[in-house]
Tab-separated table of C-alpha atoms in Angstrom:
chain	number	residue	atom	x	y	z
L	172	MET	CA	2.415	-64.326	70.574
L	173	GLN	CA	1.511	-67.314	68.259
L	174	LYS	CA	2.306	-67.643	64.793
L	175	ASN	CA	-0.676	-67.111	62.754
L	176	GLU	CA	-0.995	-68.855	59.325
L	177	THR	CA	-2.915	-65.959	58.124
L	178	SER	CA	0.239	-63.810	58.787
L	179	GLU	CA	2.251	-65.798	56.711
L	180	THR	CA	-0.009	-65.643	53.517
L	181	MET	CA	-1.680	-62.109	53.664
L	182	SER	CA	1.512	-60.428	51.881
L	183	ALA	CA	1.936	-62.966	49.404
L	184	LEU	CA	-1.777	-63.161	48.488
L	185	TYR	CA	-1.506	-59.509	47.631
L	186	LEU	CA	1.573	-59.800	45.435
L	187	GLN	CA	-0.114	-62.349	43.824
L	188	GLY	CA	-3.838	-60.308	43.281
L	189	LYS	CA	-5.673	-63.310	45.091
L	190	VAL	CA	-6.594	-61.882	48.433
L	191	LYS	CA	-10.304	-62.319	49.448
L	192	PHE	CA	-12.984	-61.400	51.961
L	193	GLU	CA	-12.685	-64.642	53.821
L	194	THR	CA	-8.741	-63.694	54.443
L	195	LEU	CA	-9.573	-60.330	55.589
L	196	LYS	CA	-12.213	-61.497	57.767
L	197	GLN	CA	-9.529	-64.064	59.567
L	198	GLY	CA	-7.031	-61.115	59.944
L	199	THR	CA	-9.312	-58.990	62.331
L	200	LYS	CA	-10.887	-59.520	65.662
L	201	SER	CA	-13.116	-56.043	65.213
L	202	PRO	CA	-16.473	-56.567	65.135
L	203	ALA	CA	-16.738	-53.083	63.191
L	204	MET	CA	-14.271	-54.124	60.597
L	205	LYS	CA	-15.687	-57.327	59.867
L	206	GLU	CA	-19.127	-55.495	59.497
L	207	ILE	CA	-17.351	-53.248	56.972
L	208	LEU	CA	-15.818	-56.024	55.027
L	209	GLU	CA	-19.144	-57.888	54.649
L	210	GLN	CA	-20.631	-54.553	53.323
L	211	ALA	CA	-17.840	-54.339	50.785
L	212	ARG	CA	-18.584	-58.107	49.814
L	213	LYS	CA	-22.339	-57.147	49.342
L	214	PHE	CA	-21.363	-53.936	47.401
L	215	SER	CA	-19.258	-55.974	45.375
L	216	LYS	CA	-22.095	-57.645	43.567
L	217	SER	CA	-23.240	-54.464	41.962
L	218	SER	CA	-22.243	-53.143	39.035
L	219	ASP	CA	-21.984	-49.596	40.330
L	220	PRO	CA	-18.680	-48.228	41.187
L	221	ILE	CA	-17.748	-48.242	44.984
L	222	LEU	CA	-15.592	-45.532	46.759
L	223	LEU	CA	-13.333	-46.610	49.716
L	224	ILE	CA	-12.880	-43.859	52.311
L	225	GLY	CA	-10.017	-44.264	54.813
L	226	GLU	CA	-7.216	-42.889	56.342
L	227	THR	CA	-3.678	-43.612	54.639
L	228	GLY	CA	-2.555	-46.962	55.352
L	229	THR	CA	-5.759	-48.560	56.547
L	230	GLY	CA	-5.856	-51.121	53.893
L	231	LYS	CA	-7.864	-49.638	50.903
L	232	ASN	CA	-5.841	-51.275	47.952
L	233	MET	CA	-6.342	-54.971	49.709
L	234	ILE	CA	-10.067	-54.085	49.779
L	235	ALA	CA	-10.073	-53.243	46.435
L	236	GLN	CA	-8.474	-56.420	45.320
L	237	ALA	CA	-10.761	-58.336	47.440
L	238	ILE	CA	-13.988	-56.867	45.192
L	239	HIS	CA	-12.088	-57.181	42.355
L	240	ASN	CA	-11.695	-61.077	42.966
L	241	GLU	CA	-15.458	-61.545	44.542
L	242	ARG	CA	-16.667	-60.333	41.105
L	243	GLN	CA	-14.744	-63.430	39.388
L	244	LEU	CA	-13.779	-60.966	36.560
L	245	GLU	CA	-12.088	-62.367	33.337
L	246	GLY	CA	-9.900	-59.281	33.206
L	247	ASP	CA	-7.393	-58.124	35.630
L	248	PRO	CA	-7.392	-55.281	38.310
L	249	THR	CA	-5.899	-52.067	36.577
L	250	GLU	CA	-4.794	-49.189	39.267
L	251	ILE	CA	-4.335	-45.543	38.268
L	252	ASN	CA	-2.954	-43.413	41.126
L	253	CYS	CA	-4.331	-40.003	40.531
L	254	THR	CA	-1.680	-38.252	42.827
L	255	GLY	CA	1.460	-39.718	40.528
L	256	ILE	CA	0.070	-38.405	37.053
L	257	PRO	CA	0.449	-34.657	35.973
L	258	GLU	CA	-2.668	-33.068	35.050
L	259	GLN	CA	-1.843	-32.822	31.498
L	260	LEU	CA	-1.012	-36.447	31.041
L	261	TRP	CA	-3.951	-37.550	32.986
L	262	GLU	CA	-6.137	-37.962	29.939
L	263	SER	CA	-3.534	-40.029	28.092
L	264	GLU	CA	-2.974	-42.003	30.830
L	265	LEU	CA	-6.578	-42.867	31.031
L	266	PHE	CA	-7.754	-42.916	27.461
L	267	GLY	CA	-4.672	-43.161	25.378
L	268	HIS	CA	-3.755	-41.035	22.409
L	269	LYS	CA	-3.006	-41.317	18.894
L	270	LYS	CA	0.474	-40.869	17.345
L	271	GLY	CA	1.097	-37.141	16.664
L	272	ALA	CA	-1.971	-35.929	18.744
L	273	PHE	CA	0.536	-33.712	20.860
L	274	THR	CA	4.063	-33.272	21.418
L	275	ASN	CA	6.166	-36.116	22.232
L	276	ALA	CA	3.481	-38.770	20.893
L	277	TYR	CA	5.451	-40.814	18.843
L	278	GLU	CA	3.096	-44.031	19.131
L	279	ASN	CA	-0.271	-44.769	19.536
L	280	LYS	CA	-0.788	-45.534	23.187
L	281	VAL	CA	-3.827	-47.549	24.981
L	282	GLY	CA	-4.976	-46.119	27.895
L	283	LEU	CA	-5.673	-47.826	31.213
L	284	ALA	CA	-9.747	-47.636	30.382
L	285	LYS	CA	-9.508	-49.999	27.609
L	286	ILE	CA	-6.864	-52.246	29.349
L	287	ALA	CA	-9.104	-52.741	32.104
L	288	THR	CA	-12.079	-53.958	29.940
L	289	ASN	CA	-13.705	-57.020	31.686
L	290	GLY	CA	-11.760	-56.481	34.832
L	291	THR	CA	-11.610	-53.875	37.423
L	292	LEU	CA	-10.080	-49.960	36.932
L	293	PHE	CA	-8.996	-48.743	40.276
L	294	PHE	CA	-8.738	-44.796	40.758
L	295	ASP	CA	-6.684	-44.849	43.855
L	296	GLU	CA	-6.585	-41.259	45.899
L	297	ILE	CA	-9.149	-39.951	43.691
L	298	GLY	CA	-9.445	-36.903	46.296
L	299	GLU	CA	-6.394	-35.335	44.971
L	300	LEU	CA	-7.681	-35.193	41.306
L	301	PRO	CA	-8.493	-30.919	40.238
L	302	LEU	CA	-12.072	-29.863	39.954
L	303	TYR	CA	-11.795	-29.950	36.171
L	304	THR	CA	-10.563	-33.421	35.788
L	305	GLN	CA	-13.017	-34.774	38.228
L	306	ALA	CA	-15.531	-33.421	35.869
L	307	LYS	CA	-14.313	-35.366	32.985
L	308	LEU	CA	-13.810	-38.476	35.228
L	309	LEU	CA	-17.584	-37.912	36.078
L	310	ARG	CA	-18.507	-38.142	32.234
L	311	PHE	CA	-16.388	-41.562	32.029
L	312	ILE	CA	-17.972	-43.028	34.821
L	313	GLU	CA	-21.532	-42.518	33.601
L	314	GLN	CA	-21.290	-43.093	30.046
L	315	LYS	CA	-18.180	-45.814	30.279
L	316	ARG	CA	-17.272	-44.385	26.856
L	317	PHE	CA	-13.993	-42.514	25.672
L	318	TYR	CA	-11.985	-41.104	22.859
L	319	ALA	CA	-8.328	-41.278	22.986
L	320	ILE	CA	-6.724	-37.717	22.575
L	321	GLY	CA	-6.373	-36.984	18.528
L	322	SER	CA	-8.999	-39.819	17.678
L	323	THR	CA	-12.539	-39.534	16.489
L	324	GLU	CA	-13.243	-42.917	17.269
L	325	GLU	CA	-15.641	-43.561	20.190
L	326	GLN	CA	-14.453	-46.495	22.368
L	327	GLU	CA	-15.994	-48.032	25.156
L	328	THR	CA	-15.220	-50.107	28.383
L	329	ASN	CA	-17.455	-52.443	30.922
L	330	ALA	CA	-14.715	-52.222	33.494
L	331	HIS	CA	-16.106	-52.274	37.253
L	332	ILE	CA	-14.801	-49.082	38.731
L	333	VAL	CA	-13.280	-48.892	42.286
L	334	CYS	CA	-12.126	-45.700	43.792
L	335	ALA	CA	-10.213	-45.021	46.858
L	336	THR	CA	-9.112	-41.369	48.966
L	337	ASN	CA	-7.626	-40.669	52.248
L	338	LYS	CA	-10.034	-37.722	52.329
L	339	SER	CA	-12.769	-37.494	54.993
L	340	LEU	CA	-16.221	-37.421	54.172
L	341	LYS	CA	-16.296	-33.858	55.370
L	342	GLU	CA	-13.909	-32.606	52.592
L	343	LEU	CA	-15.538	-34.906	50.322
L	344	LEU	CA	-19.142	-33.180	50.790
L	345	ASP	CA	-16.949	-29.461	50.484
L	346	PRO	CA	-17.923	-28.289	46.694
L	347	GLN	CA	-14.388	-26.163	46.635
L	348	LYS	CA	-12.444	-29.677	47.019
L	349	PHE	CA	-14.694	-32.298	45.199
L	350	ARG	CA	-17.569	-32.270	43.111
L	351	THR	CA	-20.696	-33.047	44.657
L	352	ASP	CA	-22.467	-34.684	41.374
L	353	LEU	CA	-19.225	-36.893	41.512
L	354	PHE	CA	-19.156	-37.974	45.301
L	355	TYR	CA	-23.099	-39.139	44.759
L	356	ARG	CA	-22.333	-40.666	41.679
L	357	LEU	CA	-19.968	-42.581	44.188
L	358	SER	CA	-23.006	-43.686	46.475
L	359	LEU	CA	-21.566	-46.864	47.150
L	360	PHE	CA	-19.098	-45.680	49.659
L	361	ILE	CA	-17.354	-47.566	52.376
L	362	ARG	CA	-15.568	-45.880	55.321
L	363	ILE	CA	-12.553	-48.137	56.821
L	364	PRO	CA	-11.645	-47.475	60.139
L	365	SER	CA	-8.422	-46.123	61.316
L	366	LEU	CA	-6.232	-48.337	63.370
L	367	ARG	CA	-6.843	-46.629	66.437
L	368	GLU	CA	-10.674	-47.446	66.184
L	369	ARG	CA	-10.182	-51.029	65.777
L	370	LYS	CA	-6.988	-51.463	68.828
L	371	GLU	CA	-8.415	-54.626	69.455
L	372	ASP	CA	-6.740	-55.892	66.115
L	373	LEU	CA	-2.966	-54.657	67.473
L	374	ASP	CA	-2.115	-57.832	68.811
L	375	PHE	CA	-2.722	-59.828	65.673
L	376	LEU	CA	-1.123	-57.254	63.432
L	377	ILE	CA	1.926	-57.362	65.675
L	378	GLY	CA	2.430	-60.990	65.524
L	379	LYS	CA	1.563	-60.874	61.380
L	380	PHE	CA	4.367	-58.437	60.612
L	381	LEU	CA	6.713	-59.737	63.271
L	382	ASP	CA	6.466	-63.310	62.002
L	383	ASP	CA	6.842	-61.919	58.122
L	384	VAL	CA	9.928	-60.144	58.911
L	385	LYS	CA	11.381	-62.832	60.962
L	386	GLU	CA	10.917	-65.080	58.026
L	387	LYS	CA	12.594	-62.815	55.722
L	388	THR	CA	15.702	-62.473	58.197
L	389	ARG	CA	15.721	-65.905	59.958
L	390	LYS	CA	16.145	-64.226	63.432
L	391	GLU	CA	14.093	-65.426	66.566
L	392	LEU	CA	13.377	-62.550	68.429
L	393	ALA	CA	10.681	-61.979	71.294
L	394	ILE	CA	8.862	-58.438	71.592
L	395	SER	CA	8.552	-56.905	75.310
L	396	GLU	CA	5.956	-55.936	77.393
L	397	ASP	CA	6.654	-51.976	77.077
L	398	VAL	CA	6.875	-52.064	73.225
L	399	ILE	CA	3.198	-53.789	73.383
L	400	GLU	CA	2.286	-51.163	75.771
L	401	PHE	CA	3.832	-48.489	73.252
L	402	PHE	CA	1.879	-49.870	70.495
L	403	GLN	CA	-1.501	-49.915	72.466
L	404	LYS	CA	-1.265	-46.173	73.512
L	405	TYR	CA	0.212	-45.055	70.091
L	406	SER	CA	-2.626	-43.048	68.010
L	407	TRP	CA	-0.776	-44.602	64.632
L	408	PRO	CA	-1.680	-41.739	62.034
L	409	GLY	CA	-0.060	-43.880	59.260
L	410	ASN	CA	-2.146	-46.985	60.542
L	411	ILE	CA	-1.688	-50.253	59.179
L	412	ARG	CA	1.315	-49.269	57.027
L	413	GLN	CA	3.231	-47.442	59.775
L	414	LEU	CA	2.865	-50.167	61.995
L	415	LYS	CA	4.553	-52.524	59.568
L	416	HIS	CA	7.534	-50.371	59.019
L	417	ALA	CA	7.804	-49.809	62.520
L	418	ILE	CA	8.100	-53.390	63.238
L	419	ARG	CA	10.316	-53.876	60.328
L	420	TYR	CA	12.565	-51.313	61.467
L	421	ALA	CA	12.733	-52.747	64.866
L	422	VAL	CA	13.595	-56.277	63.992
L	423	TYR	CA	16.500	-55.127	61.804
L	424	SER	CA	17.946	-53.032	64.773
L	425	VAL	CA	17.886	-55.921	67.166
L	426	SER	CA	20.250	-58.767	67.242
L	427	GLU	CA	19.641	-62.638	66.889
L	428	GLY	CA	18.148	-63.677	69.802
L	429	ASP	CA	17.701	-60.558	71.516
L	430	THR	CA	13.993	-59.016	72.593
L	431	ILE	CA	12.970	-55.950	70.833
L	432	LYS	CA	12.842	-53.028	73.371
L	433	LEU	CA	11.535	-49.168	73.048
L	434	ASN	CA	15.193	-48.346	71.973
L	435	HIS	CA	14.924	-50.663	68.996
L	436	LEU	CA	11.665	-48.526	67.656
L	437	PRO	CA	12.295	-45.728	65.265
L	438	PRO	CA	13.422	-42.459	66.642
L	439	TRP	CA	10.624	-40.937	64.684
L	440	LEU	CA	8.059	-43.112	66.421
L	441	ILE	CA	8.877	-41.777	69.625
L	442	GLU	CA	9.300	-38.166	68.538
L	443	THR	CA	5.460	-38.306	66.561
L	444	GLN	CA	4.655	-39.753	70.266
L	445	VAL	CA	6.029	-36.921	72.385
L	446	GLU	CA	5.070	-34.374	70.297
L	447	GLU	CA	1.324	-35.504	70.213
L	448	ILE	CA	1.146	-35.577	73.840
L	449	LYS	CA	2.659	-32.323	74.097
L	450	THR	CA	0.219	-30.781	71.809
L	451	GLN	CA	-2.649	-32.438	73.580
L	452	ALA	CA	-1.311	-31.004	76.723
L	453	GLU	CA	-1.202	-27.834	75.358
L	454	GLU	CA	-4.098	-27.743	73.959
L	455	VAL	CA	-5.884	-28.770	77.431
L	456	CYS	CA	-4.034	-26.077	79.290
L	457	GLU	CA	-4.863	-23.223	76.757
L	458	GLU	CA	-8.688	-24.135	76.843
L	459	GLU	CA	-8.968	-24.288	80.574
L	460	ASN	CA	-6.447	-21.212	81.178
L	461	PHE	CA	-3.605	-23.506	82.888
L	462	SER	CA	-0.310	-22.323	83.216
L	463	LEU	CA	2.794	-23.428	81.450
L	464	ASP	CA	3.864	-25.559	84.286
L	465	THR	CA	0.772	-27.599	84.742
L	466	ALA	CA	1.357	-28.228	80.303
L	467	VAL	CA	4.952	-29.667	81.466
L	468	ARG	CA	3.626	-31.905	84.282
L	469	LYS	CA	0.843	-32.985	82.313
L	470	HIS	CA	3.303	-33.906	79.421
L	471	ILE	CA	5.866	-35.837	82.003
L	472	LEU	CA	3.244	-37.882	83.803
L	473	LYS	CA	1.332	-38.977	80.174
L	474	VAL	CA	5.068	-40.008	79.286
L	475	LEU	CA	6.028	-41.391	82.738
L	476	ASP	CA	2.557	-43.646	82.160
L	477	ILE	CA	3.764	-44.461	78.500
L	478	THR	CA	6.931	-46.093	80.359
L	479	ASN	CA	5.324	-47.761	83.069
L	480	GLY	CA	7.703	-45.126	85.585
L	481	ASN	CA	10.688	-45.750	84.185
L	482	VAL	CA	12.626	-42.929	84.321
L	483	ALA	CA	15.280	-44.181	82.069
L	484	LYS	CA	13.057	-44.879	79.284
L	485	ALA	CA	11.008	-41.256	79.829
L	486	ALA	CA	13.834	-39.384	79.912
L	487	ARG	CA	15.165	-40.787	76.582
L	488	MET	CA	11.661	-40.209	75.140
L	489	LEU	CA	11.534	-36.407	76.494
L	490	GLY	CA	15.092	-35.745	75.854
L	491	LYS	CA	16.076	-34.994	79.501
L	492	SER	CA	18.617	-36.117	82.108
L	493	GLU	CA	17.230	-39.068	84.229
L	494	GLU	CA	18.049	-36.981	87.229
L	495	THR	CA	15.500	-33.768	86.130
L	496	ILE	CA	12.928	-37.020	85.636
L	497	ARG	CA	13.311	-38.484	88.614
L	498	GLN	CA	13.051	-35.319	90.767
L	499	LYS	CA	9.794	-34.104	88.328
L	500	ARG	CA	8.523	-37.943	89.318
L	501	ASP	CA	9.144	-37.745	92.989
L	502	GLN	CA	7.745	-33.995	93.230
L	503	TYR	CA	4.333	-35.343	91.549
L	504	LYS	CA	4.488	-38.508	94.143
L	505	GLU	CA	4.301	-36.280	97.090
L	506	GLN	CA	1.930	-33.976	95.526
L	507	GLY	CA	-0.272	-36.981	95.067
L	508	LEU	CA	-0.098	-36.748	91.201
L	509	LEU	CA	1.314	-39.731	90.404
C-alpha cells in the first residue's frame, strides 16, 4: 500500500484547524462521499444553520471545520458539546452569566455564543439535548440574540451555526425525542454515510492510519491480506474512528519489521465481529424456523469464510478447539456446504 501525502497531513490539518473540502475530497474514492462533500461546500455559502447527520466516527467534526474554513470567517470555530454539559449549566455555557446570578457564580462569564462572534458556533451531538433546552436553542438560532443569566442587557452574535448529531433521520423526526420546529429550522441537513456504505475508501484509510502510526512509532511494518479481508468484511459500527484505533492497537502490538496479522487486532474487534455473525445467524434462523444446529452451522461457516478456511484462526475467533472446528469443516465439506 503506497504512502499517501494526504494521509500524512490530514491529522495535522485538523489539529491546526485547516481542513478544507479539497483535502477531504482527496481522501475519498467514494462517488457518494464526493457528492456529499460538494453539497456541504455549497451549503457553506449560506448563512442558514447546517445540520450534519451521521453515525459516531464518520467525520462530522472535520466537515464542520471545512465549512468554517470555506466561509473564510474572521473569527474562530467554537464548539459546544451537548452531551458533556449538565442541563442546568447549559445556558451559562452558551449565554454566559453575571457574577452572583446563582450559587458559585463568583465572577462574570462570557458565553460561547458571544465568543463565536464573526466565526462558527458548532453544536456537537445536538440530538442529546432535552426538549426543554431545544426550545431555548431554537429561539437563539432564530433571533441570534440572548441574555446572559442574571443580566438585563440583550446581546447578539453573528456566528454561523453548524450542528451535528449521530441520531438517525427517523429519530430526529420523532417529536418525543426532537422538536419538529427545530429540525425544520435546521433544514440544510447533510447525511454523512457510514464506513460500511463506502467500503471503497477502506484501502485508502488503512494506508493513511498505518502511515500515521508508523511515522510516530518509527516502525517499518506490513499488513497481511487476512487482516485486509477481515477489515473489508467487518461492519465498522464505530466507523472511521474505530478503524483508526484498531490499526493503532495493532501497530503497537507487533514487533519491528513484522506483519500485522489477525492475532494483533484488538480482542474487542474480533469479539464484536463474531457476536455480529452469531446474531445474524440466529435472526435468520428465527425468521425461517431453522433449528439451533442450523444457526451454529451458519455461524461457523461465516467465520471460516472470513478466515479463508483457516481452522486455527477460526478456532481462535470462535473460542473453540482446532479439532472441533476441523471436524465441523470436514462435515460441512461432505455435505457440500463448504
